[in-house]
Coordinates of C-alpha atoms and ligand atoms in Angstrom, one line a residue:
M1 CA 98.0 94.4 120.7
E2 CA 97.8 96.7 123.8
P3 CA 95.4 99.6 123.6
H4 CA 97.4 102.8 123.2
P5 CA 98.1 104.8 126.4
F6 CA 97.5 108.2 124.9
G7 CA 94.2 109.9 125.3
A8 CA 92.8 112.3 122.6
D9 CA 93.2 115.9 123.8
P10 CA 91.3 118.8 122.2
A11 CA 94.3 119.8 120.1
E12 CA 94.2 116.3 118.5
S13 CA 90.5 116.9 117.4
L14 CA 91.6 119.8 115.3
P15 CA 91.5 119.3 111.5
L16 CA 94.6 117.9 109.9
E17 CA 95.3 121.1 108.0
S18 CA 95.5 123.1 111.2
L19 CA 97.9 120.8 113.0
S20 CA 101.6 121.7 113.0
V21 CA 103.3 118.8 111.2
E22 CA 107.0 117.7 110.9
P23 CA 108.2 116.9 107.4
L24 CA 108.6 113.2 106.9
L25 CA 111.2 113.3 104.1
T26 CA 114.4 114.4 105.8
S27 CA 118.0 113.1 105.6
E28 CA 117.3 111.3 108.9
F29 CA 114.4 109.5 107.3
D30 CA 116.5 108.4 104.3
A31 CA 119.2 107.0 106.5
D32 CA 117.1 105.5 109.3
P33 CA 113.3 105.6 108.8
G34 CA 112.9 103.3 111.8
S35 CA 114.0 105.9 114.2
V36 CA 111.6 108.5 112.7
Y37 CA 108.7 106.1 112.9
G38 CA 109.7 105.3 116.5
R39 CA 109.8 109.0 117.5
L40 CA 106.4 109.7 115.8
R41 CA 104.9 106.8 117.6
R42 CA 106.2 107.9 120.9
T43 CA 104.9 111.5 120.3
Y44 CA 101.5 110.8 118.7
G45 CA 100.6 107.1 119.2
P46 CA 99.5 104.8 116.3
V47 CA 98.7 107.6 113.9
A48 CA 100.8 110.7 113.3
P49 CA 100.2 113.9 111.3
V50 CA 103.2 114.5 109.0
G51 CA 104.1 116.8 106.1
L52 CA 104.7 115.2 102.7
L53 CA 106.4 117.8 100.5
G54 CA 104.3 120.5 102.0
V55 CA 101.0 118.6 102.3
P56 CA 99.7 117.3 105.6
V57 CA 99.0 113.6 105.7
W58 CA 98.0 111.1 108.4
L59 CA 100.8 108.5 108.6
V60 CA 99.4 105.2 110.1
L61 CA 102.2 103.5 112.1
D62 CA 100.8 100.6 114.1
Y63 CA 100.1 97.2 112.8
R64 CA 96.5 97.0 114.0
E65 CA 95.6 100.4 112.5
V66 CA 97.4 99.7 109.2
L67 CA 95.5 96.5 108.8
E68 CA 92.2 98.3 109.6
V69 CA 92.9 100.8 106.9
L70 CA 93.9 98.2 104.3
R71 CA 91.0 95.9 105.0
N72 CA 88.0 98.3 105.5
E73 CA 87.3 99.3 102.0
S74 CA 84.0 101.1 102.7
Q75 CA 85.7 103.5 105.2
W76 CA 89.1 103.9 103.4
R77 CA 88.7 104.7 99.7
R78 CA 91.2 104.5 97.0
D79 CA 89.6 106.8 94.5
I80 CA 91.5 110.1 94.6
R81 CA 88.3 112.0 94.1
Y82 CA 87.5 111.4 97.7
W83 CA 90.4 113.7 98.7
R84 CA 89.0 116.9 100.1
A85 CA 92.1 119.0 99.8
R86 CA 92.4 118.1 96.1
A87 CA 88.7 118.7 95.5
E88 CA 88.9 122.1 97.1
G89 CA 92.0 123.1 95.1
R90 CA 94.2 123.4 98.2
L91 CA 97.2 121.4 97.0
P92 CA 100.4 123.2 96.0
R93 CA 100.7 123.7 92.3
E94 CA 102.4 120.7 90.7
W95 CA 102.7 118.8 93.9
P96 CA 105.1 116.0 92.7
L97 CA 103.3 113.1 94.3
L98 CA 100.1 113.8 92.4
A99 CA 101.3 112.8 89.0
G100 CA 101.2 109.1 89.7
Y101 CA 97.9 109.3 91.5
E102 CA 96.2 111.0 88.7
V103 CA 96.8 108.0 86.4
R104 CA 93.4 106.4 86.6
Q105 CA 94.1 102.6 86.8
M106 CA 93.0 99.6 88.9
M107 CA 94.9 100.6 92.0
F108 CA 92.9 103.8 92.4
M109 CA 89.5 102.3 91.8
D110 CA 86.9 101.1 94.3
D111 CA 84.2 98.5 94.5
E112 CA 82.7 97.0 91.3
E113 CA 85.0 98.9 89.0
H114 CA 88.0 97.7 90.9
L115 CA 86.8 94.1 91.1
S116 CA 86.1 94.0 87.4
A117 CA 89.6 95.4 86.5
R118 CA 91.2 92.9 89.0
G119 CA 89.3 90.1 87.2
T120 CA 90.8 91.1 83.9
Y121 CA 94.2 91.2 85.4
H122 CA 93.9 87.8 87.1
A123 CA 92.8 86.2 83.8
A124 CA 95.7 87.8 81.9
L125 CA 98.4 86.9 84.4
G126 CA 97.0 83.4 85.1
P127 CA 99.1 81.7 82.4
F128 CA 102.3 83.1 83.9
Q129 CA 101.4 82.4 87.5
D130 CA 103.3 79.1 87.9
S131 CA 105.4 76.7 86.1
H132 CA 102.6 74.3 85.1
T133 CA 101.7 76.1 81.9
P134 CA 104.1 76.5 78.9
Q135 CA 104.1 80.3 79.4
G136 CA 104.9 80.1 83.1
W137 CA 107.6 77.5 82.6
E138 CA 109.2 79.4 79.8
L139 CA 109.2 82.7 81.7
R140 CA 110.8 81.0 84.7
S141 CA 113.5 79.4 82.5
A142 CA 114.1 82.7 80.9
V143 CA 114.7 84.3 84.3
V144 CA 117.3 81.7 85.1
A145 CA 118.9 82.2 81.7
Y146 CA 118.9 86.0 82.0
A147 CA 120.4 85.9 85.5
D148 CA 123.2 83.5 84.4
E149 CA 123.9 85.6 81.4
L150 CA 124.2 88.7 83.4
I151 CA 126.6 87.0 85.8
A152 CA 128.6 85.7 82.9
M153 CA 128.8 89.2 81.4
L154 CA 130.0 90.6 84.7
A155 CA 132.7 87.9 84.9
A156 CA 133.7 88.6 81.3
E157 CA 133.9 92.3 82.0
S158 CA 135.4 92.4 85.5
G159 CA 137.0 89.0 86.0
S160 CA 136.3 86.0 88.1
A161 CA 137.0 88.1 91.2
G162 CA 136.3 91.8 91.4
F163 CA 133.9 94.5 92.3
A164 CA 130.3 95.0 91.1
D165 CA 127.2 97.0 91.8
L166 CA 124.5 94.3 92.1
A167 CA 121.8 96.9 91.7
A168 CA 122.9 98.5 88.4
Q169 CA 124.8 95.6 86.9
Y170 CA 122.5 92.8 87.8
T171 CA 119.1 93.6 89.3
R172 CA 118.0 96.5 87.1
P173 CA 118.9 94.9 83.8
L174 CA 117.4 91.5 84.9
L175 CA 114.1 93.1 85.8
L176 CA 114.0 95.1 82.5
M177 CA 114.6 91.9 80.6
V178 CA 111.9 90.1 82.4
T179 CA 109.5 93.0 81.9
T180 CA 110.4 93.3 78.2
R181 CA 109.6 89.7 77.7
L182 CA 106.5 89.4 79.9
F183 CA 104.9 92.5 78.3
G184 CA 105.9 91.4 74.8
C185 CA 107.9 94.6 74.0
P186 CA 109.2 94.6 70.4
V187 CA 112.4 96.3 71.6
E188 CA 113.9 96.1 75.1
L189 CA 112.8 98.6 77.7
G190 CA 115.5 101.0 78.5
D191 CA 117.0 102.0 81.9
E192 CA 115.3 105.4 81.3
L193 CA 111.9 103.8 82.0
V194 CA 113.1 102.7 85.4
M195 CA 114.5 106.1 86.1
D196 CA 111.2 107.7 85.1
L197 CA 109.3 105.4 87.4
W198 CA 111.8 106.3 90.2
R199 CA 111.2 110.0 89.5
M200 CA 107.4 109.5 89.8
L201 CA 107.5 107.4 93.0
D202 CA 110.1 109.5 94.8
G203 CA 108.3 112.7 94.0
G204 CA 111.2 114.3 92.2
P205 CA 110.9 117.7 90.6
D206 CA 110.2 116.3 87.2
A207 CA 107.7 113.6 88.3
G208 CA 105.0 115.0 86.0
P209 CA 107.0 114.7 82.7
A210 CA 108.5 111.4 83.8
T211 CA 105.1 109.9 84.4
G212 CA 103.9 111.2 81.0
R213 CA 106.9 109.6 79.2
A214 CA 106.4 106.2 80.9
L215 CA 102.6 106.3 80.2
A216 CA 103.2 107.2 76.5
A217 CA 105.7 104.3 76.1
M218 CA 103.1 101.8 77.6
T219 CA 100.3 103.2 75.5
R220 CA 102.4 102.7 72.3
L221 CA 103.1 99.1 73.5
A222 CA 99.3 98.5 73.9
A223 CA 98.6 99.7 70.4
H224 CA 101.4 97.6 69.0
R225 CA 100.1 94.4 70.6
R226 CA 96.6 95.1 69.6
A227 CA 97.8 95.1 66.0
L228 CA 100.1 92.1 66.5
P229 CA 99.0 89.9 69.4
G230 CA 101.5 87.5 70.9
D231 CA 102.0 85.2 73.9
D232 CA 102.4 88.0 76.4
L233 CA 100.7 89.8 79.2
T234 CA 99.7 92.8 77.1
S235 CA 97.9 90.5 74.5
Y236 CA 96.3 88.5 77.3
M237 CA 94.9 91.6 78.9
L238 CA 93.3 92.5 75.6
L239 CA 91.9 89.0 75.2
A240 CA 90.5 89.2 78.8
D241 CA 88.9 92.6 78.1
P242 CA 88.7 93.5 74.5
T243 CA 86.9 96.8 75.4
L244 CA 90.1 98.2 76.9
S245 CA 91.3 101.2 74.8
D246 CA 95.0 101.6 74.2
E247 CA 95.1 104.4 76.8
Q248 CA 93.4 102.3 79.4
L249 CA 95.6 99.3 78.8
G250 CA 98.7 101.6 78.7
R251 CA 97.7 102.8 82.2
E252 CA 97.4 99.3 83.6
L253 CA 100.7 98.2 82.0
F254 CA 102.3 101.3 83.5
M255 CA 101.3 100.3 87.0
N256 CA 102.6 96.8 86.4
A257 CA 105.8 98.2 85.1
V258 CA 106.2 99.9 88.4
Y259 CA 105.8 96.7 90.3
L260 CA 107.8 94.6 88.1
T261 CA 110.8 96.7 87.4
D262 CA 111.1 98.8 90.5
I263 CA 109.3 97.1 93.4
T264 CA 110.5 93.5 92.5
G265 CA 114.0 94.9 91.8
N266 CA 114.1 96.4 95.2
M267 CA 112.9 93.2 96.8
V268 CA 115.8 91.5 95.1
C269 CA 118.3 94.0 96.4
N270 CA 116.8 94.2 99.9
T271 CA 116.9 90.4 100.2
L272 CA 120.5 90.3 99.0
L273 CA 121.3 93.0 101.5
E274 CA 119.7 91.2 104.4
V275 CA 121.8 88.1 103.6
L276 CA 125.0 90.2 103.1
R277 CA 124.6 92.2 106.2
G278 CA 124.3 89.0 108.2
N279 CA 120.6 89.0 109.2
A280 CA 120.7 85.7 111.1
T281 CA 117.2 84.5 110.4
V282 CA 117.4 85.4 106.7
R283 CA 120.7 83.6 106.4
R284 CA 119.4 80.6 108.3
S285 CA 116.4 80.3 106.1
L286 CA 118.6 80.7 103.0
S287 CA 121.0 78.0 104.1
A288 CA 118.1 75.7 105.0
G289 CA 117.0 76.1 101.3
L290 CA 113.8 77.9 102.4
I291 CA 114.3 80.6 99.9
G292 CA 110.6 81.7 99.9
E293 CA 111.0 82.1 103.6
T294 CA 114.1 84.1 103.1
V295 CA 112.0 86.6 101.1
N296 CA 109.3 86.7 103.8
R297 CA 112.0 87.5 106.4
A298 CA 113.7 90.1 104.2
A299 CA 110.2 91.7 103.5
L300 CA 109.7 91.9 107.3
A301 CA 113.0 93.5 107.9
N302 CA 113.1 95.9 104.9
T303 CA 109.9 95.9 102.8
P304 CA 110.3 97.6 99.4
V305 CA 106.8 99.2 99.5
A306 CA 107.5 101.0 102.8
N307 CA 104.5 103.2 102.7
M308 CA 101.5 102.0 100.7
C309 CA 99.2 104.0 98.5
F310 CA 97.1 106.7 100.0
R311 CA 93.6 106.0 101.2
F312 CA 90.9 108.7 101.8
A313 CA 88.4 108.6 104.7
A314 CA 84.8 108.2 103.5
R315 CA 83.4 109.4 106.8
D316 CA 84.6 111.0 110.0
V317 CA 86.2 108.3 112.1
Q318 CA 88.5 107.8 115.1
L319 CA 91.9 106.3 114.3
G320 CA 94.6 106.0 116.9
N321 CA 94.4 109.2 119.0
F322 CA 92.9 111.4 116.3
R323 CA 89.6 112.2 114.8
I324 CA 90.1 111.7 111.0
R325 CA 87.7 113.8 108.9
A326 CA 85.9 112.6 105.8
G327 CA 88.1 113.3 102.8
D328 CA 91.4 113.3 104.8
I329 CA 94.4 111.5 103.3
V330 CA 96.1 108.7 105.1
S331 CA 99.2 106.8 104.3
P332 CA 99.4 103.2 105.8
S333 CA 103.0 102.4 106.5
S334 CA 104.0 98.8 106.2
A335 CA 107.5 99.5 107.3
A336 CA 106.3 101.2 110.6
A337 CA 103.8 98.4 111.1
H338 CA 106.6 95.8 110.7
Q339 CA 108.6 97.6 113.4
D340 CA 105.5 97.4 115.6
L341 CA 105.0 93.7 114.8
M342 CA 108.6 92.9 115.6
A343 CA 108.4 94.7 118.9
I344 CA 105.3 92.7 120.0
G345 CA 106.5 89.4 118.5
S346 CA 110.2 89.3 118.8
H347 CA 110.0 85.5 118.8
L348 CA 109.1 85.7 115.1
V349 CA 112.4 87.3 114.4
D350 CA 114.5 84.9 116.4
S351 CA 113.0 81.7 115.2
T352 CA 112.9 80.0 111.8
V353 CA 109.1 79.8 112.1
S354 CA 107.4 81.4 109.1
T355 CA 106.4 85.0 109.5
R356 CA 103.7 85.6 106.8
A357 CA 102.2 88.2 109.0
H358 CA 104.3 90.7 107.1
L359 CA 102.5 93.3 105.0
G360 CA 105.0 93.3 102.2
W361 CA 102.2 92.2 99.8
G362 CA 99.7 94.5 101.3
A363 CA 96.4 93.2 102.7
G364 CA 92.7 93.5 102.0
P365 CA 91.0 94.0 98.6
H366 CA 94.0 95.8 97.0
Q367 CA 96.7 93.4 98.1
C368 CA 99.1 92.2 95.5
P369 CA 97.2 89.7 93.3
T370 CA 98.1 86.0 93.9
A371 CA 99.4 85.5 90.4
A372 CA 101.6 88.6 90.7
R373 CA 102.9 87.4 94.1
E374 CA 103.8 84.0 92.7
L375 CA 105.6 85.5 89.8
A376 CA 107.4 88.1 91.9
G377 CA 108.4 85.4 94.5
T378 CA 109.9 83.3 91.7
I379 CA 111.8 86.2 90.2
V380 CA 113.2 87.3 93.6
T381 CA 114.2 83.8 94.7
T382 CA 115.7 83.0 91.3
A383 CA 117.6 86.3 91.2
V384 CA 119.0 85.9 94.7
G385 CA 119.5 82.1 94.3
R386 CA 121.6 82.5 91.2
I387 CA 124.0 84.9 92.9
F388 CA 124.8 82.5 95.7
E389 CA 124.9 79.6 93.2
H390 CA 127.7 81.4 91.1
F391 CA 129.6 83.3 93.8
A392 CA 131.8 81.5 96.3
K393 CA 132.3 84.8 98.1
V394 CA 130.3 88.0 98.0
E395 CA 130.6 90.8 100.5
L396 CA 129.5 94.4 100.9
T397 CA 132.2 97.0 100.2
L398 CA 130.5 99.6 102.3
P399 CA 129.3 99.3 105.9
P400 CA 125.5 98.7 105.8
D401 CA 124.8 102.1 107.5
Q402 CA 126.7 103.9 104.7
L403 CA 124.8 102.4 101.8
P404 CA 123.0 105.1 99.8
W405 CA 119.2 104.8 99.9
R406 CA 116.7 106.5 97.6
S407 CA 114.8 109.4 99.1
G408 CA 111.1 109.1 98.8
P409 CA 107.8 108.4 100.6
V410 CA 106.9 105.1 98.9
V411 CA 109.9 102.8 98.2
R412 CA 112.7 101.7 100.4
G413 CA 115.3 101.0 97.7
L414 CA 119.0 101.2 97.4
R415 CA 120.7 103.4 94.8
L416 CA 123.7 101.0 94.7
L417 CA 124.6 97.6 96.1
P418 CA 128.4 97.6 95.9
V419 CA 130.0 94.2 96.5
R420 CA 133.3 92.4 96.2
Y421 CA 132.8 89.0 94.7
E422 CA 134.6 85.8 93.8
L423 CA 133.1 83.3 91.4
S424 CA 132.9 79.7 92.6
G425 CA 135.3 77.3 90.9
S426 CA 132.4 75.4 89.3
S427 CA 130.5 78.4 88.1
P428 CA 129.7 78.2 84.4
A429 CA 130.2 82.0 84.4
R430 CA 133.9 81.4 84.7
R431 CA 133.9 80.0 81.3
P432 CA 132.0 82.3 79.0
A433 CA 132.1 80.6 75.7
P434 CA 133.2 82.8 72.8
G435 CA 130.3 83.7 70.6
R436 CA 127.8 82.7 73.3
T437 CA 124.3 83.9 72.5
F438 CA 121.6 84.9 74.7
G439 CA 119.8 82.1 76.4
S440 CA 122.5 79.6 75.7
S441 CA 123.4 78.9 79.4
G442 CA 121.0 76.1 79.8
G443 CA 118.1 78.5 79.7
V444 CA 115.4 78.6 77.2
V445 CA 114.5 80.8 74.4
P446 CA 110.7 80.2 74.4
S447 CA 109.2 78.1 71.8
G448 CA 106.0 80.1 71.5
T449 CA 107.9 83.4 71.0
G450 CA 111.1 81.9 69.6
A451 CA 110.4 83.3 66.1
R452 CA 110.4 86.8 67.5
H453 CA 113.7 86.3 69.3
S454 CA 115.9 86.2 66.3
D455 CA 119.7 86.1 66.7
R456 CA 119.8 89.7 65.6
H457 CA 117.4 90.7 68.3
E458 CA 119.4 88.8 70.9
W459 CA 122.6 90.4 69.9
S460 CA 121.1 93.8 70.0
L461 CA 119.6 93.0 73.5
L462 CA 123.1 91.9 74.6
A463 CA 124.7 95.0 73.2
S464 CA 122.3 97.3 74.9
L465 CA 122.7 95.4 78.2
R466 CA 126.4 96.0 78.0
R467 CA 125.7 99.7 77.7
L468 CA 123.3 99.5 80.6
M469 CA 125.7 97.6 82.8
F470 CA 128.9 99.3 82.0
G471 CA 127.5 102.7 81.3
G472 CA 130.1 103.7 78.6
R473 CA 133.0 102.8 80.9
K474 CA 134.1 100.3 78.3
G475 CA 132.7 102.2 75.4
A476 CA 130.3 99.3 74.8
Ligands
LIG501 C1 108.4 91.5 95.3 C2 107.6 92.2 94.5 C3 106.3 92.8 94.8 C4 105.9 93.4 96.0 C5 106.7 93.6 97.3 C6 104.5 93.9 95.8 C7 103.8 94.5 96.8 C8 102.5 95.0 96.6 C9 101.7 95.7 97.5 C10 102.2 96.1 98.9 C11 100.5 96.0 97.0 C12 99.4 96.7 97.7 C13 99.6 98.2 97.6 C14 98.5 99.0 98.4 O1 97.5 98.4 98.9 O2 98.6 100.2 98.5 C15 100.5 95.5 95.7 C16 99.5 95.6 94.8 C17 99.6 95.2 93.5 N1 100.6 94.5 92.9 FE1 102.3 93.8 93.7 N2 104.1 93.6 94.5 C18 105.2 92.9 93.9 C19 105.2 92.5 92.6 C20 104.2 92.6 91.7 C21 104.3 92.2 90.3 C22 105.5 91.5 89.7 C23 103.1 92.6 89.7 C24 102.7 92.4 88.3 C25 103.2 91.7 87.4 C26 102.3 93.2 90.8 C27 101.1 93.7 90.6 C28 100.3 94.4 91.5 C29 99.0 94.9 91.3 C30 98.3 94.9 89.9 C31 98.6 95.5 92.5 C32 97.3 96.3 92.7 C33 96.2 95.4 93.2 C34 94.9 96.2 93.4 O3 94.9 97.4 93.5 O4 93.9 95.5 93.5 N3 103.0 93.2 91.9 N4 101.7 94.8 95.4

């Protein structure tokens, strides 16, 4: 990558808090973050000072600098106690983005403490990582069954051709069902959990209470599985580290719930969107059956974790054109880095060559763990694949530039994904059998946990899904 043409001038050596910053979260940013990143890059170079809900932050824009921040753990710390403004009590009262960062779990740990927590996590997620174990195989079969069942419900409710919101009526319930199952929840997780996670990540006004509610739910789940272990991630976490208290385990589950329900769900929607809006390389890889590659390309074009977790400078350091002081906060932007990457390597975008250089999974010691990536990749490819398997025709009902995006500093996610669809003639969803039960569409109700999934449980899951999908419209 070319060295940046800007030189540091004296104003740029001023402390972050004394620079005048433009607010990042504007309506322009919601609609077209790329143009904001581009303007910041032209004004400041690879690193720009911005305001995040009233707090100045260094936004790291260029690929090379983002990689440096993600990889150099001794310089860029995750522990929030390194943040000078917080330590000195200079943050606005109830700054909405703080709630999530105050939850002390693996993502916000450094060094040995982080490594040991990551080890526990690897051990616990291992059985679900791929389809070679009974747990992995059963989970994957369940994802297919859930997806088919949701499409069948859509067809039963709206007909073999009609309109649907693939975010609310397909992706969100699908991810809630997967999370309920993976975590071993005795009852299904509700849509309210997803909304609470949104409120926290997007820095809404009630981010604090929303975080508290989601944490409390996960802590109750931890206590439940300690008393009644099962074949699920919660129980395997306890097996891997029996010293975890319910509160500690609740905090780890909480973070995983963010990734599973929200981030993976957004990856599903963003991938569907790239296909529907006609992204040529995404479409090409999809029709070539390279569905994993489809996800890579969608991640490059529209990564769900647009701006990664904050890091804090351990020592004074030069980054881009600025002198960053010890204790300053930086936000590495994978979305902006991808823009930079595409500008320098446009051949990647035009060809069908793999482009794993994307930062959709992060990089360095805190990157998404392998087992989680494998699992997420399977969920995304299955969820996207089942749509194109069942639907002969599916098209957006709004022009892509009018789709409503969430407003927030972390996630690039759609509020709705409205489509017009037509089921294919051979889709089993055209023929929903009367009295069909959950998991009957060729999918599997797992043998290990089958006893827990009684008919009664499945019918209540189905009933609550109907409420979730059709939100009272049909009085379900
Ligand atoms: C398509 C879906 C997913 C995407 C795009 C994604 C992306 C990411 C990214 C970008 C990071 C690094 C964040 C940073 O450094 O600030 C990360 C970390 C992490 N992800 Fe994923 N993730 C996904 C799915 C999952 C799933 C399904 C799980 C769990 C079941 C998971 C668990 C984690 C954990 C535990 C970390 C923190 C690792 C650490 O701090 O050492 N992710 N993920």
